[in-house]
Amino acid sequence: QVQLVESGGGLVEPGGSLRLSCAASRSIFSAKTVAWYRQAPGKQRESVASIFRDGTTHYIDSVEGRFTISRDIAKKSVYLQMSRLQPEDTAVYYCNVVTLKSMWGRGTQVTVSS
């Protein structure tokens, strides 16, 4: 089982940027998908960005062009570069890796506010 630890969250002003990192305890080379989800207060958790095994990526419409997901197999890490952040991006962001099971980190808080 892979343990996932997110980092990089924090408080940022609208228009600012953050880079989230997700460190895995084991190789993610064989993962079917690696993804970032988010959950805002009172809302359901939603998938924000995904990378599939073949390297293709998918983003929800609201972050397309602002967020970039990437992975570093050698470093067993997944990243989410977020730019032009908006208050509606405020949420707890979770890393998810799917191999034979779906595994989650504990999340990192991102707050976008002036």
Short mmCIF file of C-alpha atoms in Angstrom, two decimals:
data_model
loop_
_atom_site.label_atom_id
_atom_site.label_comp_id
_atom_site.label_asym_id
_atom_site.label_seq_id
_atom_site.Cartn_x
_atom_site.Cartn_y
_atom_site.Cartn_z
CA GLN A 1 0.00 0.00 0.00
CA VAL A 2 1.28 3.45 -0.90
CA GLN A 3 1.37 6.21 1.70
CA LEU A 4 0.81 9.71 0.31
CA VAL A 5 1.80 12.99 1.96
CA GLU A 6 0.73 16.32 0.49
CA SER A 7 2.46 19.63 1.09
CA GLY A 8 2.62 23.14 -0.31
CA GLY A 9 -0.75 24.49 0.67
CA GLY A 10 -1.25 27.83 2.33
CA LEU A 11 -2.84 31.26 2.14
CA VAL A 12 -2.47 33.16 -1.12
CA GLU A 13 -4.04 36.29 -2.56
CA PRO A 14 -6.29 36.12 -5.62
CA GLY A 15 -4.18 35.95 -8.74
CA GLY A 16 -1.33 34.25 -6.91
CA SER A 17 0.28 30.86 -7.38
CA LEU A 18 1.03 27.76 -5.35
CA ARG A 19 2.70 24.46 -6.09
CA LEU A 20 1.38 21.41 -4.30
CA SER A 21 3.50 18.31 -3.88
CA CYS A 22 2.54 14.74 -3.11
CA ALA A 23 5.26 12.38 -1.93
CA ALA A 24 4.59 8.66 -2.25
CA SER A 25 6.21 6.02 -0.05
CA ARG A 26 6.58 3.64 -3.00
CA SER A 27 6.95 3.85 -6.74
CA ILE A 28 3.98 5.22 -8.65
CA PHE A 29 5.28 3.93 -11.98
CA SER A 30 2.56 1.30 -12.25
CA ALA A 31 -0.28 3.56 -11.16
CA LYS A 32 -3.32 3.60 -13.43
CA THR A 33 -3.94 7.20 -12.53
CA VAL A 34 -2.52 9.84 -10.25
CA ALA A 35 -4.74 12.78 -9.49
CA TRP A 36 -5.48 15.80 -7.38
CA TYR A 37 -8.91 16.21 -5.85
CA ARG A 38 -10.30 19.04 -3.77
CA GLN A 39 -13.10 19.47 -1.30
CA ALA A 40 -14.48 22.85 -0.35
CA PRO A 41 -16.59 23.35 2.79
CA GLY A 42 -20.10 22.00 2.26
CA LYS A 43 -19.27 20.54 -1.14
CA GLN A 44 -18.44 17.12 -2.49
CA ARG A 45 -14.89 16.13 -3.27
CA GLU A 46 -14.14 16.68 -6.94
CA SER A 47 -11.38 15.59 -9.25
CA VAL A 48 -9.33 18.58 -10.36
CA ALA A 49 -6.57 17.10 -12.48
CA SER A 50 -5.44 13.63 -13.47
CA ILE A 51 -2.56 11.93 -15.22
CA PHE A 52 -3.18 8.51 -16.74
CA ARG A 53 -0.61 5.76 -17.19
CA ASP A 54 0.01 6.76 -20.80
CA GLY A 55 0.81 10.32 -19.72
CA THR A 56 -2.36 11.96 -20.91
CA THR A 57 -3.87 14.53 -18.61
CA HIS A 58 -7.35 15.72 -17.81
CA TYR A 59 -8.56 18.87 -16.06
CA ILE A 60 -11.92 20.12 -15.00
CA ASP A 61 -13.07 23.14 -16.97
CA SER A 62 -12.70 25.59 -14.10
CA VAL A 63 -8.93 25.01 -13.79
CA GLU A 64 -8.05 24.33 -17.43
CA GLY A 65 -5.20 26.64 -18.41
CA ARG A 66 -4.46 27.63 -14.81
CA PHE A 67 -3.42 24.35 -13.20
CA THR A 68 -0.82 21.86 -14.38
CA ILE A 69 -0.42 18.34 -13.02
CA SER A 70 2.88 16.54 -13.37
CA ARG A 71 4.67 13.53 -11.96
CA ASP A 72 8.26 12.61 -11.31
CA ILE A 73 8.53 8.84 -11.31
CA ALA A 74 12.10 8.85 -10.00
CA LYS A 75 11.14 11.05 -7.07
CA LYS A 76 7.87 9.18 -6.49
CA SER A 77 6.09 12.50 -6.52
CA VAL A 78 3.11 14.22 -8.05
CA TYR A 79 2.75 17.97 -8.37
CA LEU A 80 0.01 20.49 -8.99
CA GLN A 81 1.15 23.89 -10.18
CA MET A 82 -1.67 26.35 -9.61
CA SER A 83 -1.68 29.86 -11.02
CA ARG A 84 -4.17 32.71 -11.25
CA LEU A 85 -5.81 31.35 -8.12
CA GLN A 86 -9.31 32.49 -7.32
CA PRO A 87 -11.32 32.45 -4.08
CA GLU A 88 -13.40 29.57 -5.44
CA ASP A 89 -10.23 27.46 -5.54
CA THR A 90 -10.23 27.48 -1.73
CA ALA A 91 -10.42 23.86 -0.56
CA VAL A 92 -8.53 20.99 0.95
CA TYR A 93 -6.53 19.39 -1.84
CA TYR A 94 -5.94 15.64 -1.82
CA CYS A 95 -3.55 13.45 -3.73
CA ASN A 96 -4.96 10.20 -5.10
CA VAL A 97 -3.13 7.25 -6.62
CA VAL A 98 -4.91 4.29 -8.15
CA THR A 99 -3.06 1.01 -8.54
CA LEU A 100 -4.95 -2.07 -7.43
CA LYS A 101 -6.58 0.18 -4.85
CA SER A 102 -7.42 3.84 -4.60
CA MET A 103 -5.18 5.54 -2.06
CA TRP A 104 -5.45 8.99 -0.54
CA GLY A 105 -3.32 11.43 1.32
CA ARG A 106 -4.61 13.49 4.23
CA GLY A 107 -4.82 16.69 2.26
CA THR A 108 -3.38 20.16 2.33
CA GLN A 109 -5.39 23.35 2.82
CA VAL A 110 -5.38 26.00 0.10
CA THR A 111 -7.00 29.32 0.96
CA VAL A 112 -7.32 32.08 -1.61
CA SER A 113 -8.26 35.35 0.02
CA SER A 114 -7.24 38.98 0.17
#
